[in-house]
PDB file of C-alpha atoms in Angstrom:
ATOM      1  CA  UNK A   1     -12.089  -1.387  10.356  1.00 97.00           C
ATOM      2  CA  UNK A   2     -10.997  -2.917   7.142  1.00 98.00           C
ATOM      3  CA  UNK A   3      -7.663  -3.273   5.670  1.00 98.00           C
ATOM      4  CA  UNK A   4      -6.533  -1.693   2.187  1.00 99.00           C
ATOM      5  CA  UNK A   5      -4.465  -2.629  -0.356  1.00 98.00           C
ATOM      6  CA  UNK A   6      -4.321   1.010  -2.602  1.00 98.00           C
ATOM      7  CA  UNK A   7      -2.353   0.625  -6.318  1.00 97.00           C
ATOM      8  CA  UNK A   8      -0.854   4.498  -5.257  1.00 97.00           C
ATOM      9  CA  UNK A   9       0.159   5.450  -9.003  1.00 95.00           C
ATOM     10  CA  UNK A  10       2.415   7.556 -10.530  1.00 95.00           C
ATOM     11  CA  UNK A  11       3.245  10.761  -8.230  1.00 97.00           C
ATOM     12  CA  UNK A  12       1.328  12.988 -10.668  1.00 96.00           C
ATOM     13  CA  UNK A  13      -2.036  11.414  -9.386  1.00 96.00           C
ATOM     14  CA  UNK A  14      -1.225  14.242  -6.127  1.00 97.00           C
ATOM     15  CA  UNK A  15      -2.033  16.914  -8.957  1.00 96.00           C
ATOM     16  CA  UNK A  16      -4.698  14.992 -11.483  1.00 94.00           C
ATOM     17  CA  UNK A  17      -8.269  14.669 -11.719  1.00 93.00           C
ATOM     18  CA  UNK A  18     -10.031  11.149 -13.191  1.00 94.00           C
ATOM     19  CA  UNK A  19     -11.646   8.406 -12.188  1.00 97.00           C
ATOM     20  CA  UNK A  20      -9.313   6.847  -9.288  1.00 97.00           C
ATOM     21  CA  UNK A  21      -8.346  10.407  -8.044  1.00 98.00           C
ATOM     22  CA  UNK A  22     -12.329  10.208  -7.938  1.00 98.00           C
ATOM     23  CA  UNK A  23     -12.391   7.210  -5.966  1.00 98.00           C
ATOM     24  CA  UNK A  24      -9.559   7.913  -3.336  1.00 98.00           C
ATOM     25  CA  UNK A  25     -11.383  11.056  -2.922  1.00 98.00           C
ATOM     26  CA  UNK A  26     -14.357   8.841  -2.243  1.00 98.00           C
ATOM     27  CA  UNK A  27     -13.182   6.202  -0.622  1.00 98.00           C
ATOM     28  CA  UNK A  28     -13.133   7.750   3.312  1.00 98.00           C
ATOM     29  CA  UNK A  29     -16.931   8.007   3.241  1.00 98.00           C
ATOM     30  CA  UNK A  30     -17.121   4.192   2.417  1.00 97.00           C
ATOM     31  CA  UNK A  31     -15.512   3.588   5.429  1.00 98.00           C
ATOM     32  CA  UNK A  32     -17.281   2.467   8.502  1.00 97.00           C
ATOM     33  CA  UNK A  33     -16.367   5.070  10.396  1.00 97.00           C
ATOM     34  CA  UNK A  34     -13.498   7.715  10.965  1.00 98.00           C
ATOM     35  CA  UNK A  35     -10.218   5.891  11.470  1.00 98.00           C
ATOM     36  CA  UNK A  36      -8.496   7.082  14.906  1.00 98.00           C
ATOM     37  CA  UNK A  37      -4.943   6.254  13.246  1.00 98.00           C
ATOM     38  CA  UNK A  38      -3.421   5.095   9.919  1.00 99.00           C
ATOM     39  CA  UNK A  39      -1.157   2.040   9.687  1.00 99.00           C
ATOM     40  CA  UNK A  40       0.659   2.142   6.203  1.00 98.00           C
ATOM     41  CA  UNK A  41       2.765  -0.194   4.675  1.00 98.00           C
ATOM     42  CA  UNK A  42       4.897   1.889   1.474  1.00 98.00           C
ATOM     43  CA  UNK A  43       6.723   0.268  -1.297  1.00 98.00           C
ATOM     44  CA  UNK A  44       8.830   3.203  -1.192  1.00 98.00           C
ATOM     45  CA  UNK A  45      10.434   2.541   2.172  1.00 98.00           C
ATOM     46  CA  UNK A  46      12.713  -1.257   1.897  1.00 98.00           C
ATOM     47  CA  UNK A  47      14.601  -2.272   5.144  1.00 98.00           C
ATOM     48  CA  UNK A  48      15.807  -5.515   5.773  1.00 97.00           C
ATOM     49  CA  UNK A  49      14.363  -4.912   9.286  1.00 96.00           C
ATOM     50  CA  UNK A  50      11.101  -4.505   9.596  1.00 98.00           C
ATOM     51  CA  UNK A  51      10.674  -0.147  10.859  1.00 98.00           C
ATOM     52  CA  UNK A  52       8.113   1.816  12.257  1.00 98.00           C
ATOM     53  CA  UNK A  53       8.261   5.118  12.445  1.00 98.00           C
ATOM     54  CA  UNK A  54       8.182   7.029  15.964  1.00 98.00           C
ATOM     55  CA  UNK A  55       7.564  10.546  15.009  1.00 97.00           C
ATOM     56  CA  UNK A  56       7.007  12.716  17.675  1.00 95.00           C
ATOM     57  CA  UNK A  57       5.141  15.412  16.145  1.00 95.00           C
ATOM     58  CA  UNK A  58       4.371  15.952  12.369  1.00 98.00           C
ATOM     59  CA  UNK A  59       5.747  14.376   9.112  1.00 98.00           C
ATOM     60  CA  UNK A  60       7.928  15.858   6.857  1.00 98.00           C
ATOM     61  CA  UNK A  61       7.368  15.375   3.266  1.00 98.00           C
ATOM     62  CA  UNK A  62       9.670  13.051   1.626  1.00 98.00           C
ATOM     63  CA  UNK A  63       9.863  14.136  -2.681  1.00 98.00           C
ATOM     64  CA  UNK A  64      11.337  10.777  -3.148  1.00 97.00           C
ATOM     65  CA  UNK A  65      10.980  11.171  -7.388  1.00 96.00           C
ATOM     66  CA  UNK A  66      12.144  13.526 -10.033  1.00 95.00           C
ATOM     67  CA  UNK A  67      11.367  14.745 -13.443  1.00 94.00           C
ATOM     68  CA  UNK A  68       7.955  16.428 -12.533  1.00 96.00           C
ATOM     69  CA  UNK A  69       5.956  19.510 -12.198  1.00 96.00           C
ATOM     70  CA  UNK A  70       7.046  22.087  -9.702  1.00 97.00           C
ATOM     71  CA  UNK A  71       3.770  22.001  -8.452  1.00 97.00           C
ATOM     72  CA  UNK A  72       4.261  18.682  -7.103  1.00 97.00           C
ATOM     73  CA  UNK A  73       7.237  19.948  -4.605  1.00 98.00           C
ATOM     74  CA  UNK A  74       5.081  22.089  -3.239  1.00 97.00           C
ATOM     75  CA  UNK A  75       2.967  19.929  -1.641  1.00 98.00           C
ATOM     76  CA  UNK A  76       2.451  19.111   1.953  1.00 98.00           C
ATOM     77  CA  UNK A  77       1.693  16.383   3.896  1.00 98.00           C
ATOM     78  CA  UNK A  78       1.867  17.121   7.753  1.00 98.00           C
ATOM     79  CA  UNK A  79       0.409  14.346   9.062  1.00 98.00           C
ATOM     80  CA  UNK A  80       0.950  13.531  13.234  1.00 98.00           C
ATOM     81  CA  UNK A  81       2.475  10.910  14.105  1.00 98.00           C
ATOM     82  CA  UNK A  82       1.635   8.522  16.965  1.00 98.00           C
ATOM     83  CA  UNK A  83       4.088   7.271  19.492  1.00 98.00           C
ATOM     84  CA  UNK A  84       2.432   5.502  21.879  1.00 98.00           C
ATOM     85  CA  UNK A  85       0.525   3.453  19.078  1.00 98.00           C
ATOM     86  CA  UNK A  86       3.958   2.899  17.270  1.00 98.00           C
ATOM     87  CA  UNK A  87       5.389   1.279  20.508  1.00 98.00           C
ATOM     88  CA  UNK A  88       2.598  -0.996  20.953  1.00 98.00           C
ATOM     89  CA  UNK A  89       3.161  -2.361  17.027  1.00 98.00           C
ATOM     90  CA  UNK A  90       6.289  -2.875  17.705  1.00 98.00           C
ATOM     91  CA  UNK A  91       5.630  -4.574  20.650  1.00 98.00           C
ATOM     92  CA  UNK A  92       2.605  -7.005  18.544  1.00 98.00           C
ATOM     93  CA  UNK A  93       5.792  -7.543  16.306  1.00 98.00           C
ATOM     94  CA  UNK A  94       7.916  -8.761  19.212  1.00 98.00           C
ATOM     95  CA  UNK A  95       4.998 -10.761  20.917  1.00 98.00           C
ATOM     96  CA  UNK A  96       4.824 -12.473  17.249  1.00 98.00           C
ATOM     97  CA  UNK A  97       8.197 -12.752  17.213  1.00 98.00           C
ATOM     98  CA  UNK A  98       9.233 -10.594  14.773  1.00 98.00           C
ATOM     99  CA  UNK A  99      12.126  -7.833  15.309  1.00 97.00           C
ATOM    100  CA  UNK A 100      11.377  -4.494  14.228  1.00 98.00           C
ATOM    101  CA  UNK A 101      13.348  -0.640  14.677  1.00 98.00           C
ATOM    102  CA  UNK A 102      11.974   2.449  15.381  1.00 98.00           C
ATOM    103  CA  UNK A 103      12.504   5.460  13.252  1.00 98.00           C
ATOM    104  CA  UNK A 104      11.970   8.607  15.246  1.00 98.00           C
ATOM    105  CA  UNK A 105      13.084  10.983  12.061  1.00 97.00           C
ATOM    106  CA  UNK A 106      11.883   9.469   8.373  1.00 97.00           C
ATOM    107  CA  UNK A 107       8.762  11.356   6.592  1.00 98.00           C
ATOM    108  CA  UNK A 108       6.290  10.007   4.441  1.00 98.00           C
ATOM    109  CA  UNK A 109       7.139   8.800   1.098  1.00 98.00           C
ATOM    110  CA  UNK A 110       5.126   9.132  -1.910  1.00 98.00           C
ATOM    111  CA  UNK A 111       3.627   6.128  -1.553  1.00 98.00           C
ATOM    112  CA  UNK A 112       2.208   7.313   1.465  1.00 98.00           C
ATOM    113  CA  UNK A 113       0.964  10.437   1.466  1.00 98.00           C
ATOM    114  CA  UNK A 114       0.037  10.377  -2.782  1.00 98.00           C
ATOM    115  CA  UNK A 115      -2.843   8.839  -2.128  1.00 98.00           C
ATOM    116  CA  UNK A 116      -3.369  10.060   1.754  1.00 98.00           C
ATOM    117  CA  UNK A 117      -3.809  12.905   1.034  1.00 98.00           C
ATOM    118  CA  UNK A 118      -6.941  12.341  -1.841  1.00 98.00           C
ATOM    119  CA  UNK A 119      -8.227  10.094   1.037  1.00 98.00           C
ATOM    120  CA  UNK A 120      -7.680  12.186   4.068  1.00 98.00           C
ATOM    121  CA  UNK A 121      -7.146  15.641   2.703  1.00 98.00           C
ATOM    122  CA  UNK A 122      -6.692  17.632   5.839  1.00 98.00           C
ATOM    123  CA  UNK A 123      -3.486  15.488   7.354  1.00 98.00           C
ATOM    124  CA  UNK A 124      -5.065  15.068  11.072  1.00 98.00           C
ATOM    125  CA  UNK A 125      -5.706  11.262  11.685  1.00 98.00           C
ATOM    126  CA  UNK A 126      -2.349  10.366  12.830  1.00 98.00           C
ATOM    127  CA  UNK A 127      -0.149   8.012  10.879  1.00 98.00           C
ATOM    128  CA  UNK A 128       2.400   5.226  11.693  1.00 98.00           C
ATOM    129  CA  UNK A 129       4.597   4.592   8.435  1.00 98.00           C
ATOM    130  CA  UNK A 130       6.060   0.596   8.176  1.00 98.00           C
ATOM    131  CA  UNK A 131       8.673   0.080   5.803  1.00 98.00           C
ATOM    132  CA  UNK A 132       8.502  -2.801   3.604  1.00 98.00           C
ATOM    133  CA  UNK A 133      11.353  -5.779   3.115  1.00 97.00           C
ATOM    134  CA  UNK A 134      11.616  -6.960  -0.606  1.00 95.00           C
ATOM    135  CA  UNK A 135      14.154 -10.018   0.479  1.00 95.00           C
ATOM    136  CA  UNK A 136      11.617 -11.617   2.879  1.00 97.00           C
ATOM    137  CA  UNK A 137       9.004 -14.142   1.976  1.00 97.00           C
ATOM    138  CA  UNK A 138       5.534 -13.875   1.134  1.00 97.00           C
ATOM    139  CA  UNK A 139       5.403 -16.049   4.679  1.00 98.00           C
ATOM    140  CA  UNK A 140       7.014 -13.441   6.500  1.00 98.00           C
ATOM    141  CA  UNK A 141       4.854 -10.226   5.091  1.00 98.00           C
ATOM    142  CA  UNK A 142       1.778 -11.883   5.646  1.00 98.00           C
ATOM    143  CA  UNK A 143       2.697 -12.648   9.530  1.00 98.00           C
ATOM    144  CA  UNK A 144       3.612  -9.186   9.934  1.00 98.00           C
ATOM    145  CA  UNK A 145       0.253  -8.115   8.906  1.00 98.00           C
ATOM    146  CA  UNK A 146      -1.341 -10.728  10.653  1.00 98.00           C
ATOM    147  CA  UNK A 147       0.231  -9.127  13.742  1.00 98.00           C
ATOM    148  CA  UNK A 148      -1.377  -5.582  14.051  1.00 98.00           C
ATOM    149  CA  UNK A 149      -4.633  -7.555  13.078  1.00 98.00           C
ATOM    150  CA  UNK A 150      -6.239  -7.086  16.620  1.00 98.00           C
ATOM    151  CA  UNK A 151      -5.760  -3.117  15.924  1.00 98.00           C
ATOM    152  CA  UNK A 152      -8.540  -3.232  13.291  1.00 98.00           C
ATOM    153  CA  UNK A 153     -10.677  -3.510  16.161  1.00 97.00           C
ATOM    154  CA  UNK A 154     -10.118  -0.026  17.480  1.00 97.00           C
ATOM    155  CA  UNK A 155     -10.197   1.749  14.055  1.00 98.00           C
ATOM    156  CA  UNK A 156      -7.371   1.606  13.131  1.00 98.00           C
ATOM    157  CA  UNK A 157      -6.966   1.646   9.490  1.00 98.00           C
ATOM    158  CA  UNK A 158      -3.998  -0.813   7.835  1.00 99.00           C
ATOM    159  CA  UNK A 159      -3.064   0.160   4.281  1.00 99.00           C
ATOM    160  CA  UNK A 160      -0.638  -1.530   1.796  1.00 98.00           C
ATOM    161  CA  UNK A 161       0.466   0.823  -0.738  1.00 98.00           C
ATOM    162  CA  UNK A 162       1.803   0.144  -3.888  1.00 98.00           C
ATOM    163  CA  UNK A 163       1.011  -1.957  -7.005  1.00 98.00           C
ATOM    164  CA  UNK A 164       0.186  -5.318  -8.242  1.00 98.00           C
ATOM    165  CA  UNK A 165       1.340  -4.921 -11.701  1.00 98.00           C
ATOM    166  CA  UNK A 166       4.738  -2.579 -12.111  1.00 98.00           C
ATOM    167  CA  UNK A 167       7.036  -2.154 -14.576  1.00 98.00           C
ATOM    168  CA  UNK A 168       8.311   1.002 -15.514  1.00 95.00           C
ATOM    169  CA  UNK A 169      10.214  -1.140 -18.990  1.00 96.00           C
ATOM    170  CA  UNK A 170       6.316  -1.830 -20.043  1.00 96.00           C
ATOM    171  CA  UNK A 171       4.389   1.148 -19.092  1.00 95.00           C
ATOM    172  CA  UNK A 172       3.381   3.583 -22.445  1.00 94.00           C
ATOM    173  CA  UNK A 173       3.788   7.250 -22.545  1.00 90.00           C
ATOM    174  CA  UNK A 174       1.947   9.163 -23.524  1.00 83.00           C
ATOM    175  CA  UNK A 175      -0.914   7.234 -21.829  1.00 80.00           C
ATOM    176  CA  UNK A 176      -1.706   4.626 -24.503  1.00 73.00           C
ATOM    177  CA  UNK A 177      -5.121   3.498 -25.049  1.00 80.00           C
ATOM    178  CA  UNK A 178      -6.903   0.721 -22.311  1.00 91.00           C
ATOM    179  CA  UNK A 179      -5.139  -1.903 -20.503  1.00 96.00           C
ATOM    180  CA  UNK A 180      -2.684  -4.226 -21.708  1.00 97.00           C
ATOM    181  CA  UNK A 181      -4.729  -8.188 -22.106  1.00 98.00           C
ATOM    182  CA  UNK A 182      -1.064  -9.606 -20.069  1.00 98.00           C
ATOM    183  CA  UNK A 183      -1.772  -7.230 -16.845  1.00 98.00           C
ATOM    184  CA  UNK A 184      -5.463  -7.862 -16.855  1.00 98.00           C
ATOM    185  CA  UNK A 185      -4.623 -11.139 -16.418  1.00 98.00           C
ATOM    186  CA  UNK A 186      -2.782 -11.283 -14.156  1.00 98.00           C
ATOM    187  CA  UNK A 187      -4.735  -9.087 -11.881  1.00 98.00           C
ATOM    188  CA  UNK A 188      -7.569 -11.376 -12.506  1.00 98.00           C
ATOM    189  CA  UNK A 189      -5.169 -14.232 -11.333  1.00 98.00           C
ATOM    190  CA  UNK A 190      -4.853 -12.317  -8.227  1.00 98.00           C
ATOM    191  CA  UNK A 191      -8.468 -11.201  -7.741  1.00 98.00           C
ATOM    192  CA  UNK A 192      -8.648 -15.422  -7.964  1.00 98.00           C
ATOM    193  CA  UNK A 193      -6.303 -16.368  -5.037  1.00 98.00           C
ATOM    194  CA  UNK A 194      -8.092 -13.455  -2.949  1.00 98.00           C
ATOM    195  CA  UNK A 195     -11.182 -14.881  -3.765  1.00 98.00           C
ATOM    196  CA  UNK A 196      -9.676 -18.166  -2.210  1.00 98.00           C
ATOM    197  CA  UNK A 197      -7.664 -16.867   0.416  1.00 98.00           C
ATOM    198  CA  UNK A 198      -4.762 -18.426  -1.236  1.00 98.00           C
ATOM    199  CA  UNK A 199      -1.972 -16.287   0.060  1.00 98.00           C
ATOM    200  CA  UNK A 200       0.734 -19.276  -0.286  1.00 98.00           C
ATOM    201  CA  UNK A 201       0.358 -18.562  -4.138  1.00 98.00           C
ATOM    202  CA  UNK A 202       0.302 -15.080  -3.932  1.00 98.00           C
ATOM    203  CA  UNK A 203       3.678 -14.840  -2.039  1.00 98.00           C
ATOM    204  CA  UNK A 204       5.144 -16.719  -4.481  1.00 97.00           C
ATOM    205  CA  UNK A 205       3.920 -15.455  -7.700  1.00 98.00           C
ATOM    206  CA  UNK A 206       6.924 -14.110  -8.829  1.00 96.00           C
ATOM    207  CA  UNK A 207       8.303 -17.227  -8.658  1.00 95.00           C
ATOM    208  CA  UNK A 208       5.821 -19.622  -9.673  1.00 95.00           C
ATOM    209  CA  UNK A 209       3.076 -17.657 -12.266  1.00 97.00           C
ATOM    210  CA  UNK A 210       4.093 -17.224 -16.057  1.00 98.00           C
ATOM    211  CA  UNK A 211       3.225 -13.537 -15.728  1.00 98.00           C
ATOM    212  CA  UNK A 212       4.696 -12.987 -12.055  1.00 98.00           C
ATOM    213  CA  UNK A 213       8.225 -11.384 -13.353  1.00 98.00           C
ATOM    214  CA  UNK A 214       6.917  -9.759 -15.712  1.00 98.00           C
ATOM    215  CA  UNK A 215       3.985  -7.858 -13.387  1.00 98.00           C
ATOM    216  CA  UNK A 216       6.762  -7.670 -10.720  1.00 98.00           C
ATOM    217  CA  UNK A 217      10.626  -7.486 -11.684  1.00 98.00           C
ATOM    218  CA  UNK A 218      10.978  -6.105  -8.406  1.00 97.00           C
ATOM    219  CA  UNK A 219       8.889  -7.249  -5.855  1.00 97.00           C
ATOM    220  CA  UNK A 220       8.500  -4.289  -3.659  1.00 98.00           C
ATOM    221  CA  UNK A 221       5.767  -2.628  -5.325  1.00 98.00           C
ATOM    222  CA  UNK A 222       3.527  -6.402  -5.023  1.00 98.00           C
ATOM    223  CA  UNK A 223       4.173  -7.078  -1.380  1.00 98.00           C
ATOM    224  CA  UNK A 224       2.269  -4.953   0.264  1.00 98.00           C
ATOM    225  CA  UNK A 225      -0.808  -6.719  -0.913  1.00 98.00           C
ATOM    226  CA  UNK A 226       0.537  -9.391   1.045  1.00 98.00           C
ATOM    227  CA  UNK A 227       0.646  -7.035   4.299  1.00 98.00           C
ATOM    228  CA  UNK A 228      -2.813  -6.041   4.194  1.00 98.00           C
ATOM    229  CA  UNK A 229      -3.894  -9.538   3.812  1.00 98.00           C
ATOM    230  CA  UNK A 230      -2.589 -10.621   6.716  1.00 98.00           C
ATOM    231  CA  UNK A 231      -4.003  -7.983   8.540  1.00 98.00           C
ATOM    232  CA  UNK A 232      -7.556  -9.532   7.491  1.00 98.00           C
ATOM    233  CA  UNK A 233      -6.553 -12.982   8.764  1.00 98.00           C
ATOM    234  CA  UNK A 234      -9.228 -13.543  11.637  1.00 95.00           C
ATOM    235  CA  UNK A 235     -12.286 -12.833   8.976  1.00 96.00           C
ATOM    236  CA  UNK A 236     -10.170 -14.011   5.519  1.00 98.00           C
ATOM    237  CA  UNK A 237     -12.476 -11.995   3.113  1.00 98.00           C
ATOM    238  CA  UNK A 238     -11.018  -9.531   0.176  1.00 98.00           C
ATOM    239  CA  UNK A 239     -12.718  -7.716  -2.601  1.00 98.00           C
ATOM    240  CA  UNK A 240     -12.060  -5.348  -5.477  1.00 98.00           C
ATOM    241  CA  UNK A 241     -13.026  -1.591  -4.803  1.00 98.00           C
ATOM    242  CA  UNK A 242     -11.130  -0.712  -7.878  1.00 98.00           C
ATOM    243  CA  UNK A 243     -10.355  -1.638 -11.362  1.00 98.00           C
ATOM    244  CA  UNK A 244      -7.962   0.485 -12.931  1.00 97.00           C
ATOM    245  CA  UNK A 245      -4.336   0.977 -15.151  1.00 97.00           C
ATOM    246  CA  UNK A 246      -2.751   4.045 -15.834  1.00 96.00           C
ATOM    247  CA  UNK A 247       0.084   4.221 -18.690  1.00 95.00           C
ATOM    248  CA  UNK A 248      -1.632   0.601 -20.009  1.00 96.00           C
ATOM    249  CA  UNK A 249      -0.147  -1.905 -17.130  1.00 97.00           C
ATOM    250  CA  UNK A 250       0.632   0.169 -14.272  1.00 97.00           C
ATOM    251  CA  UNK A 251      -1.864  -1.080 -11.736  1.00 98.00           C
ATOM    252  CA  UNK A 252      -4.525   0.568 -10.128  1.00 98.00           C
ATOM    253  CA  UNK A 253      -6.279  -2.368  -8.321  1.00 98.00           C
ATOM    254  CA  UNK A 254      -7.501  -1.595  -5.231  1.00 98.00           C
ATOM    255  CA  UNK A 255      -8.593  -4.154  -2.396  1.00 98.00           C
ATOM    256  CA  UNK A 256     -10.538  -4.007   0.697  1.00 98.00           C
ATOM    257  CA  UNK A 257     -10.351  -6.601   2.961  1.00 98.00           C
ATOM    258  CA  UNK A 258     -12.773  -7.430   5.860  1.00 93.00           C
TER     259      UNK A 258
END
């Protein structure tokens, strides 16, 4: 099974039709077979420690936005969760040694089940929700995805979710016309150090690239590129499955890697 890095959007994308709603929609049958659980690391969900969540039965829906249609805030996302699988992550984390909490009572955040549910519309491969820390180092999110690596093995499907390029003081409304030349760039710069497995740069982008602030003011939306990478580590091989911006910079790019 591969692992995902999915640019999850605004929330409206729950509601809209289009070319990436298109794609998620697609993207299951791409797969090389049925995933027996999700693994899925959301920008929406920052602890200093890394969690996992140990729900015993089915996910509530977290509307973790405001400002939109009703519509939205009627939507669903009952997903199972999967306790025996969550113990045994955090027990990869702890044979890595990396320290990590269960959470027997958080749902899933838009950045989870937005796209999920394009992707897996009928909520019944069961899901194990990892929070993300924006204060650790591109070192540390990569190890924690290079942990659960040996779980790709029995189908289990690792997603980051979030965004390579996000910032809400750049985006246009209404939706302006193409993408902006600076965030096409930049995604280019990362499709680059993918290309080269070149993760040390990547985890320090923000840091280190003329664009990285700018792409990123916060980094929690980037990192979870860094997640999925690491979750590829035995075979070290990404690609692009999607080229996209909404609003003119918010980031679409979506990676496989495998």
């Amino acid at each position: 099974m591969p692992s995902l890095f999915l640019g999850h959007g605004s929330p409206m994308i729950a509601v809209e039709t289009g070319p990436y709603v298109q794609f998620l929609q697609s993207l299951a049958s791409q797969l090389p077979r049925r995933p027996r659980a999700i693994v899925l690391f959301s920008a929406h969900w920052e602890a200093v420690t890394q969690q996992v969540s140990r729900v015993e039965s089915h996910y509530d829906t977290i509307y973790d936005f405001g400002g939109f249609p009703d519509e939205l805030y009627r939507l669903t996302y009952p997903a199972p969760g999967d306790v025996t699988l969550a113990d045994e992550i955090s027990e990869l984390l702890r044979e890595a040694g990396l320290s990590s909490i269960p959470n027997p009572t958080r749902g899933l955040d838009h950045g989870a089940w937005v796209p999920l549910r394009h992707v897996f519309p009928d909520a019944d491969i069961p899901v194990i929700a990892m929070s993300v820390n924006s204060r650790a180092t591109g070192e540390v999110h990569y190890q924690i995805g290079k942990a659960l690596a040996s779980l790709r093995a029995r189908d289990v499907l690792i997603i980051g979710s979030g965004g390579t390029v996000h910032n809400f003081r750049t985006m246009k409304f209404p939706e302006g016309e193409g993408a902006d030349d600076w965030a096409v760039e930049f995604d280019e710069w990362v499709m680059r150090q993918i290309k080269d497995w070149n993760y040390e740069a990547l985890g320090n982008a923000r840091s280190t690239h003329p664009l990285g602030m700018h792409a990123a003011p916060t980094p929690e939306h980037y990192i979870p590129l860094l997640y999925a990478m690491g979750a590829a580590d035995d075979t070290r091989q990404g690609k692009r499955i999607y080229h996209g911006y909404s609003h003119s910079n918010l980031s679409l790019n979506c990676w496989q890697f495998s």
